[in-house]
mmCIF file of C-alpha atoms in Angstrom:
data_model
loop_
_atom_site.group_PDB
_atom_site.id
_atom_site.type_symbol
_atom_site.label_atom_id
_atom_site.label_comp_id
_atom_site.label_asym_id
_atom_site.label_seq_id
_atom_site.Cartn_x
_atom_site.Cartn_y
_atom_site.Cartn_z
ATOM 1 C CA UNK A 1 3.674 -12.258 -15.047
ATOM 2 C CA UNK A 2 7.115 -11.338 -13.758
ATOM 3 C CA UNK A 3 7.887 -7.654 -14.127
ATOM 4 C CA UNK A 4 10.793 -6.726 -16.339
ATOM 5 C CA UNK A 5 10.626 -3.037 -15.574
ATOM 6 C CA UNK A 6 13.202 -1.809 -13.095
ATOM 7 C CA UNK A 7 11.468 -0.245 -10.128
ATOM 8 C CA UNK A 8 13.115 2.912 -8.917
ATOM 9 C CA UNK A 9 12.359 2.045 -5.324
ATOM 10 C CA UNK A 10 14.236 -1.256 -5.619
ATOM 11 C CA UNK A 11 17.365 -0.159 -7.439
ATOM 12 C CA UNK A 12 18.580 2.488 -5.028
ATOM 13 C CA UNK A 13 22.093 2.489 -3.641
ATOM 14 C CA UNK A 14 21.711 2.726 0.114
ATOM 15 C CA UNK A 15 24.365 5.180 1.260
ATOM 16 C CA UNK A 16 25.852 5.589 4.689
ATOM 17 C CA UNK A 17 25.536 1.983 5.808
ATOM 18 C CA UNK A 18 29.181 1.845 6.924
ATOM 19 C CA UNK A 19 29.181 5.136 8.784
ATOM 20 C CA UNK A 20 30.273 5.242 12.403
ATOM 21 C CA UNK A 21 27.444 4.254 14.757
ATOM 22 C CA UNK A 22 25.657 7.053 16.540
ATOM 23 C CA UNK A 23 25.244 7.114 20.277
ATOM 24 C CA UNK A 24 22.436 4.848 21.462
ATOM 25 C CA UNK A 25 20.230 7.703 22.610
ATOM 26 C CA UNK A 26 20.708 9.575 19.318
ATOM 27 C CA UNK A 27 19.945 6.480 17.255
ATOM 28 C CA UNK A 28 16.837 5.681 19.265
ATOM 29 C CA UNK A 29 15.456 9.189 18.846
ATOM 30 C CA UNK A 30 15.811 9.008 15.062
ATOM 31 C CA UNK A 31 13.329 6.148 14.676
ATOM 32 C CA UNK A 32 9.665 6.975 14.267
ATOM 33 C CA UNK A 33 6.441 4.998 14.523
ATOM 34 C CA UNK A 34 3.377 5.411 12.343
ATOM 35 C CA UNK A 35 0.947 5.201 15.272
ATOM 36 C CA UNK A 36 0.821 4.371 18.987
ATOM 37 C CA UNK A 37 -0.267 1.111 20.665
ATOM 38 C CA UNK A 38 -4.025 0.790 21.133
ATOM 39 C CA UNK A 39 -5.122 -2.192 23.174
ATOM 40 C CA UNK A 40 -8.032 -0.642 25.042
ATOM 41 C CA UNK A 41 -10.489 -2.767 23.063
ATOM 42 C CA UNK A 42 -8.620 -6.009 23.766
ATOM 43 C CA UNK A 43 -10.996 -7.417 26.344
ATOM 44 C CA UNK A 44 -11.635 -10.796 24.798
ATOM 45 C CA UNK A 45 -13.706 -9.684 21.814
ATOM 46 C CA UNK A 46 -14.997 -12.480 19.572
ATOM 47 C CA UNK A 47 -13.536 -11.340 16.245
ATOM 48 C CA UNK A 48 -10.804 -13.990 16.060
ATOM 49 C CA UNK A 49 -13.055 -16.749 17.386
ATOM 50 C CA UNK A 50 -15.682 -15.871 14.774
ATOM 51 C CA UNK A 51 -13.107 -16.005 11.980
ATOM 52 C CA UNK A 52 -11.851 -19.398 13.148
ATOM 53 C CA UNK A 53 -15.343 -20.839 13.557
ATOM 54 C CA UNK A 54 -17.232 -19.247 10.678
ATOM 55 C CA UNK A 55 -14.640 -17.907 8.257
ATOM 56 C CA UNK A 56 -13.797 -14.367 7.222
ATOM 57 C CA UNK A 57 -14.901 -11.969 4.479
ATOM 58 C CA UNK A 58 -12.124 -9.948 2.876
ATOM 59 C CA UNK A 59 -12.614 -6.756 0.909
ATOM 60 C CA UNK A 60 -10.485 -6.170 -2.187
ATOM 61 C CA UNK A 61 -10.445 -3.724 -5.094
ATOM 62 C CA UNK A 62 -9.654 -4.406 -8.768
ATOM 63 C CA UNK A 63 -6.082 -3.130 -8.561
ATOM 64 C CA UNK A 64 -3.347 -5.413 -9.975
ATOM 65 C CA UNK A 65 -0.825 -6.504 -8.914
ATOM 66 C CA UNK A 66 -2.179 -6.126 -5.379
ATOM 67 C CA UNK A 67 -5.683 -7.541 -5.606
ATOM 68 C CA UNK A 68 -7.995 -8.471 -8.456
ATOM 69 C CA UNK A 69 -10.238 -11.199 -9.788
ATOM 70 C CA UNK A 70 -8.594 -13.651 -12.160
ATOM 71 C CA UNK A 71 -10.696 -13.419 -15.359
ATOM 72 C CA UNK A 72 -10.013 -17.065 -16.164
ATOM 73 C CA UNK A 73 -11.099 -18.503 -12.817
ATOM 74 C CA UNK A 74 -13.147 -15.763 -11.181
ATOM 75 C CA UNK A 75 -11.051 -16.209 -8.050
ATOM 76 C CA UNK A 76 -9.251 -13.556 -6.052
ATOM 77 C CA UNK A 77 -5.625 -13.138 -7.060
ATOM 78 C CA UNK A 78 -2.698 -10.846 -6.441
ATOM 79 C CA UNK A 79 0.216 -10.109 -4.198
ATOM 80 C CA UNK A 80 -1.820 -9.019 -1.177
ATOM 81 C CA UNK A 81 -4.286 -11.863 -1.617
ATOM 82 C CA UNK A 82 -1.452 -14.378 -1.349
ATOM 83 C CA UNK A 83 0.106 -12.683 1.680
ATOM 84 C CA UNK A 84 -3.185 -12.386 3.573
ATOM 85 C CA UNK A 85 -4.217 -15.946 2.738
ATOM 86 C CA UNK A 86 -0.846 -17.237 3.981
ATOM 87 C CA UNK A 87 -1.292 -15.360 7.269
ATOM 88 C CA UNK A 88 -4.854 -16.613 7.700
ATOM 89 C CA UNK A 89 -3.707 -20.155 6.969
ATOM 90 C CA UNK A 90 -1.119 -19.855 9.760
ATOM 91 C CA UNK A 91 -3.923 -18.724 12.086
ATOM 92 C CA UNK A 92 -6.089 -21.676 11.098
ATOM 93 C CA UNK A 93 -8.857 -19.744 9.312
ATOM 94 C CA UNK A 94 -10.379 -22.245 6.896
ATOM 95 C CA UNK A 95 -13.105 -20.315 5.067
ATOM 96 C CA UNK A 96 -12.374 -17.129 3.121
ATOM 97 C CA UNK A 97 -14.844 -15.203 0.992
ATOM 98 C CA UNK A 98 -14.261 -12.004 -0.977
ATOM 99 C CA UNK A 99 -16.176 -8.813 -1.684
ATOM 100 C CA UNK A 100 -14.927 -6.669 -4.576
ATOM 101 C CA UNK A 101 -15.481 -2.903 -4.526
ATOM 102 C CA UNK A 102 -13.722 0.326 -5.502
ATOM 103 C CA UNK A 103 -10.953 1.137 -3.049
ATOM 104 C CA UNK A 104 -12.848 4.160 -1.724
ATOM 105 C CA UNK A 105 -15.729 1.849 -0.707
ATOM 106 C CA UNK A 106 -13.658 -0.644 1.292
ATOM 107 C CA UNK A 107 -13.482 1.306 4.561
ATOM 108 C CA UNK A 108 -17.248 2.007 4.571
ATOM 109 C CA UNK A 109 -17.810 -1.704 3.862
ATOM 110 C CA UNK A 110 -15.613 -2.586 6.828
ATOM 111 C CA UNK A 111 -17.425 -0.210 9.161
ATOM 112 C CA UNK A 112 -20.843 -1.482 8.043
ATOM 113 C CA UNK A 113 -19.644 -5.076 8.659
ATOM 114 C CA UNK A 114 -20.128 -6.100 5.061
ATOM 115 C CA UNK A 115 -16.501 -7.256 5.216
ATOM 116 C CA UNK A 116 -14.253 -8.242 8.135
ATOM 117 C CA UNK A 117 -10.917 -6.988 6.823
ATOM 118 C CA UNK A 118 -9.578 -4.709 4.091
ATOM 119 C CA UNK A 119 -7.206 -7.077 2.297
ATOM 120 C CA UNK A 120 -6.239 -4.611 -0.413
ATOM 121 C CA UNK A 121 -3.206 -3.126 1.318
ATOM 122 C CA UNK A 122 -4.109 0.043 3.133
ATOM 123 C CA UNK A 123 -1.810 2.560 4.776
ATOM 124 C CA UNK A 124 -1.946 4.585 7.958
ATOM 125 C CA UNK A 125 -3.267 8.128 7.473
ATOM 126 C CA UNK A 126 -4.706 10.619 9.994
ATOM 127 C CA UNK A 127 -8.249 10.290 8.642
ATOM 128 C CA UNK A 128 -8.180 6.497 8.597
ATOM 129 C CA UNK A 129 -6.841 6.269 12.156
ATOM 130 C CA UNK A 130 -10.006 8.001 13.324
ATOM 131 C CA UNK A 131 -12.226 5.156 12.143
ATOM 132 C CA UNK A 132 -10.283 1.879 11.686
ATOM 133 C CA UNK A 133 -7.285 -0.038 13.037
ATOM 134 C CA UNK A 134 -4.348 -1.539 11.190
ATOM 135 C CA UNK A 135 -2.484 -4.822 11.331
ATOM 136 C CA UNK A 136 1.268 -5.011 11.676
ATOM 137 C CA UNK A 137 3.411 -4.468 8.560
ATOM 138 C CA UNK A 138 3.017 -6.702 5.534
ATOM 139 C CA UNK A 139 5.568 -5.217 3.120
ATOM 140 C CA UNK A 140 6.627 -1.851 1.665
ATOM 141 C CA UNK A 141 6.629 0.136 -1.540
ATOM 142 C CA UNK A 142 7.065 3.796 -2.331
ATOM 143 C CA UNK A 143 5.215 6.664 -3.998
ATOM 144 C CA UNK A 144 5.966 7.615 -7.594
ATOM 145 C CA UNK A 145 5.411 10.953 -9.283
ATOM 146 C CA UNK A 146 4.305 9.810 -12.730
ATOM 147 C CA UNK A 147 4.240 12.022 -15.827
ATOM 148 C CA UNK A 148 3.927 11.842 -19.602
ATOM 149 C CA UNK A 149 7.010 10.435 -21.325
ATOM 150 C CA UNK A 150 9.729 13.055 -21.499
ATOM 151 C CA UNK A 151 8.220 14.951 -18.555
ATOM 152 C CA UNK A 152 6.905 17.878 -20.637
ATOM 153 C CA UNK A 153 5.490 19.551 -17.512
ATOM 154 C CA UNK A 154 8.972 19.675 -15.959
ATOM 155 C CA UNK A 155 7.958 18.158 -12.629
ATOM 156 C CA UNK A 156 10.927 17.189 -10.457
ATOM 157 C CA UNK A 157 9.760 17.518 -6.851
ATOM 158 C CA UNK A 158 6.720 17.302 -4.622
ATOM 159 C CA UNK A 159 6.667 21.104 -4.386
ATOM 160 C CA UNK A 160 6.210 21.216 -8.161
ATOM 161 C CA UNK A 161 2.893 19.390 -7.762
ATOM 162 C CA UNK A 162 1.331 22.530 -6.278
ATOM 163 C CA UNK A 163 1.436 24.136 -9.733
ATOM 164 C CA UNK A 164 -0.564 21.385 -11.451
ATOM 165 C CA UNK A 165 -3.762 19.375 -11.387
ATOM 166 C CA UNK A 166 -2.703 16.020 -9.989
ATOM 167 C CA UNK A 167 -4.545 12.756 -10.515
ATOM 168 C CA UNK A 168 -4.991 10.226 -7.704
ATOM 169 C CA UNK A 169 -7.288 7.351 -6.817
ATOM 170 C CA UNK A 170 -10.206 8.676 -4.749
ATOM 171 C CA UNK A 171 -9.771 7.876 -1.071
ATOM 172 C CA UNK A 172 -6.163 6.746 -1.466
ATOM 173 C CA UNK A 173 -3.220 7.796 0.673
ATOM 174 C CA UNK A 174 -1.981 9.847 -2.283
ATOM 175 C CA UNK A 175 -5.330 11.645 -2.478
ATOM 176 C CA UNK A 176 -5.290 12.498 1.235
ATOM 177 C CA UNK A 177 -1.682 13.691 1.190
ATOM 178 C CA UNK A 178 -2.103 15.875 -1.892
ATOM 179 C CA UNK A 179 -5.133 17.577 -0.372
ATOM 180 C CA UNK A 180 -3.159 18.227 2.826
ATOM 181 C CA UNK A 181 -0.609 20.066 0.625
ATOM 182 C CA UNK A 182 -3.315 22.218 -0.928
ATOM 183 C CA UNK A 183 -2.886 20.568 -4.329
ATOM 184 C CA UNK A 184 -5.799 20.544 -6.780
ATOM 185 C CA UNK A 185 -6.631 16.840 -7.028
ATOM 186 C CA UNK A 186 -8.441 15.144 -9.898
ATOM 187 C CA UNK A 187 -9.926 11.975 -8.345
ATOM 188 C CA UNK A 188 -10.228 8.713 -10.267
ATOM 189 C CA UNK A 189 -12.076 5.519 -9.404
ATOM 190 C CA UNK A 190 -9.915 3.091 -11.386
ATOM 191 C CA UNK A 191 -6.235 2.685 -12.207
ATOM 192 C CA UNK A 192 -6.880 2.431 -15.933
ATOM 193 C CA UNK A 193 -8.776 5.741 -15.979
ATOM 194 C CA UNK A 194 -5.995 7.658 -14.253
ATOM 195 C CA UNK A 195 -3.224 6.189 -16.413
ATOM 196 C CA UNK A 196 -5.177 6.854 -19.614
ATOM 197 C CA UNK A 197 -5.999 10.409 -18.539
ATOM 198 C CA UNK A 198 -2.311 11.077 -17.919
ATOM 199 C CA UNK A 199 -1.251 9.618 -21.267
ATOM 200 C CA UNK A 200 -3.869 11.745 -23.050
ATOM 201 C CA UNK A 201 -2.845 14.917 -21.221
ATOM 202 C CA UNK A 202 -6.061 15.428 -19.240
ATOM 203 C CA UNK A 203 -3.862 15.701 -16.145
ATOM 204 C CA UNK A 204 -0.184 16.676 -16.039
ATOM 205 C CA UNK A 205 0.860 14.227 -13.364
ATOM 206 C CA UNK A 206 -0.427 11.506 -11.060
ATOM 207 C CA UNK A 207 0.806 10.335 -7.672
ATOM 208 C CA UNK A 208 0.654 6.566 -7.473
ATOM 209 C CA UNK A 209 2.425 3.515 -6.037
ATOM 210 C CA UNK A 210 5.702 2.697 -7.772
ATOM 211 C CA UNK A 211 4.800 -0.994 -7.990
ATOM 212 C CA UNK A 212 1.454 -0.253 -9.614
ATOM 213 C CA UNK A 213 2.962 2.155 -12.141
ATOM 214 C CA UNK A 214 5.734 -0.279 -13.049
ATOM 215 C CA UNK A 215 3.191 -3.064 -13.530
ATOM 216 C CA UNK A 216 1.088 -0.905 -15.835
ATOM 217 C CA UNK A 217 4.084 0.203 -17.913
ATOM 218 C CA UNK A 218 5.389 -3.367 -18.186
ATOM 219 C CA UNK A 219 2.021 -4.691 -19.362
ATOM 220 C CA UNK A 220 1.224 -1.769 -21.689
ATOM 221 C CA UNK A 221 4.250 -1.073 -23.868
ATOM 222 C CA UNK A 222 4.382 2.373 -25.423
ATOM 223 C CA UNK A 223 1.857 3.697 -22.943
ATOM 224 C CA UNK A 224 3.433 7.167 -22.955
ATOM 225 C CA UNK A 225 4.013 7.593 -19.229
ATOM 226 C CA UNK A 226 7.049 7.324 -16.963
ATOM 227 C CA UNK A 227 8.083 7.696 -13.327
ATOM 228 C CA UNK A 228 10.207 10.684 -12.317
ATOM 229 C CA UNK A 229 13.405 9.413 -10.708
ATOM 230 C CA UNK A 230 15.556 11.036 -8.047
ATOM 231 C CA UNK A 231 12.661 12.657 -6.194
ATOM 232 C CA UNK A 232 13.196 13.235 -2.473
ATOM 233 C CA UNK A 233 10.237 11.723 -0.629
ATOM 234 C CA UNK A 234 8.862 14.025 2.113
ATOM 235 C CA UNK A 235 9.140 12.447 5.551
ATOM 236 C CA UNK A 236 5.533 13.198 6.451
ATOM 237 C CA UNK A 237 4.352 11.355 3.347
ATOM 238 C CA UNK A 238 6.008 8.216 4.737
ATOM 239 C CA UNK A 239 5.234 8.486 8.438
ATOM 240 C CA UNK A 240 1.947 10.368 8.469
ATOM 241 C CA UNK A 241 0.224 10.328 5.113
ATOM 242 C CA UNK A 242 0.188 6.781 4.030
ATOM 243 C CA UNK A 243 3.416 5.536 2.484
ATOM 244 C CA UNK A 244 4.702 3.664 5.467
ATOM 245 C CA UNK A 245 4.215 -0.080 5.473
ATOM 246 C CA UNK A 246 1.482 -1.796 3.508
ATOM 247 C CA UNK A 247 -0.924 -3.083 6.133
ATOM 248 C CA UNK A 248 -4.473 -4.439 6.288
ATOM 249 C CA UNK A 249 -7.496 -2.801 7.875
ATOM 250 C CA UNK A 250 -9.789 -4.066 10.626
ATOM 251 C CA UNK A 251 -12.480 -2.516 12.809
ATOM 252 C CA UNK A 252 -11.227 -0.779 15.934
ATOM 253 C CA UNK A 253 -13.252 -3.061 18.184
ATOM 254 C CA UNK A 254 -11.832 -6.232 16.585
ATOM 255 C CA UNK A 255 -8.670 -6.164 18.664
ATOM 256 C CA UNK A 256 -8.234 -9.943 18.883
ATOM 257 C CA UNK A 257 -8.315 -10.315 15.095
ATOM 258 C CA UNK A 258 -5.910 -7.387 14.682
ATOM 259 C CA UNK A 259 -3.450 -8.777 17.226
ATOM 260 C CA UNK A 260 -3.573 -12.298 15.789
ATOM 261 C CA UNK A 261 -3.241 -11.083 12.204
ATOM 262 C CA UNK A 262 -0.275 -8.912 13.157
ATOM 263 C CA UNK A 263 1.566 -11.907 14.591
ATOM 264 C CA UNK A 264 0.597 -14.020 11.589
ATOM 265 C CA UNK A 265 2.094 -11.442 9.232
ATOM 266 C CA UNK A 266 5.280 -11.389 11.297
ATOM 267 C CA UNK A 267 5.468 -15.188 11.045
ATOM 268 C CA UNK A 268 5.012 -15.334 7.261
ATOM 269 C CA UNK A 269 7.542 -12.530 6.840
ATOM 270 C CA UNK A 270 9.940 -14.407 9.100
ATOM 271 C CA UNK A 271 9.686 -17.804 7.403
ATOM 272 C CA UNK A 272 10.315 -16.440 3.902
ATOM 273 C CA UNK A 273 6.776 -16.729 2.522
ATOM 274 C CA UNK A 274 6.292 -12.997 1.972
ATOM 275 C CA UNK A 275 9.682 -12.755 0.278
ATOM 276 C CA UNK A 276 8.692 -15.605 -2.047
ATOM 277 C CA UNK A 277 5.446 -13.833 -2.951
ATOM 278 C CA UNK A 278 7.298 -10.584 -3.619
ATOM 279 C CA UNK A 279 9.719 -12.360 -5.955
ATOM 280 C CA UNK A 280 6.810 -14.021 -7.765
ATOM 281 C CA UNK A 281 5.503 -10.571 -8.653
ATOM 282 C CA UNK A 282 8.857 -9.224 -9.788
ATOM 283 C CA UNK A 283 9.875 -7.548 -6.537
ATOM 284 C CA UNK A 284 12.692 -8.362 -4.112
ATOM 285 C CA UNK A 285 13.529 -8.539 -0.421
ATOM 286 C CA UNK A 286 14.068 -4.770 -0.724
ATOM 287 C CA UNK A 287 10.298 -4.501 -0.429
ATOM 288 C CA UNK A 288 10.202 -6.162 2.978
ATOM 289 C CA UNK A 289 11.452 -3.020 4.695
ATOM 290 C CA UNK A 290 11.238 0.737 4.433
ATOM 291 C CA UNK A 291 14.494 2.578 3.803
ATOM 292 C CA UNK A 292 14.645 6.394 4.157
ATOM 293 C CA UNK A 293 15.926 7.145 0.667
ATOM 294 C CA UNK A 294 14.589 8.998 -2.358
ATOM 295 C CA UNK A 295 12.891 7.027 -5.122
#
């Protein structure tokens, strides 16, 4: 289904694009990375060879439009499923199987080798960097402060969240960031539970992905929730606590698979495949790249 809801993160006017260029050294210092190179484990491990020879098991969560099981076919579906499958096809991986679990269970499943990759997009956070590695960028979306229609709680900034109980998916980037702020978090296991709890007033606000919120609102008319627009996104939320690029997770020792998958993602971004998938799900080329603007 193509989204008809306008996503705040995709309708922003990008200001300052015609400003005079800064000096090279000033411009270079203004760009940040989410994490540093880590190739110590790249000593010819067998992770890529195993995937090519025996196939790969991907972990996903029931979280449309990213990943889910199609009720009609029982097959994996969603935006991230299509992107990851396109990258694996470029690599020559022929056999793909799926394990479905709550998002909070995907990293433990990866570490226990029940799955070989977290294919539900997963973002860089300090806690995750301690235990897993990440592929190169797949695409981007932003965080959305989401409230009851009319915003009766009067929430207009991230600082305002400190005064309220805030809902978030357990184990998500939003969950980790809110706890780092000292916010009282109400954890949820499923998207539907958190959206329903917000609509019924059991929580005042939730922090969730703008794409996911827009999908829910578009598919559930009169749901009684809305995104707060014009919110300045804290820089550390983007570059430290999980709202940088959507990536995919692999074990730290599987360096060959990580390196190959990173190039594969770059190739399918470069040839237009990722853009085509984004458009299929109601997004645009805006979601290929992060822009430092408010939502």
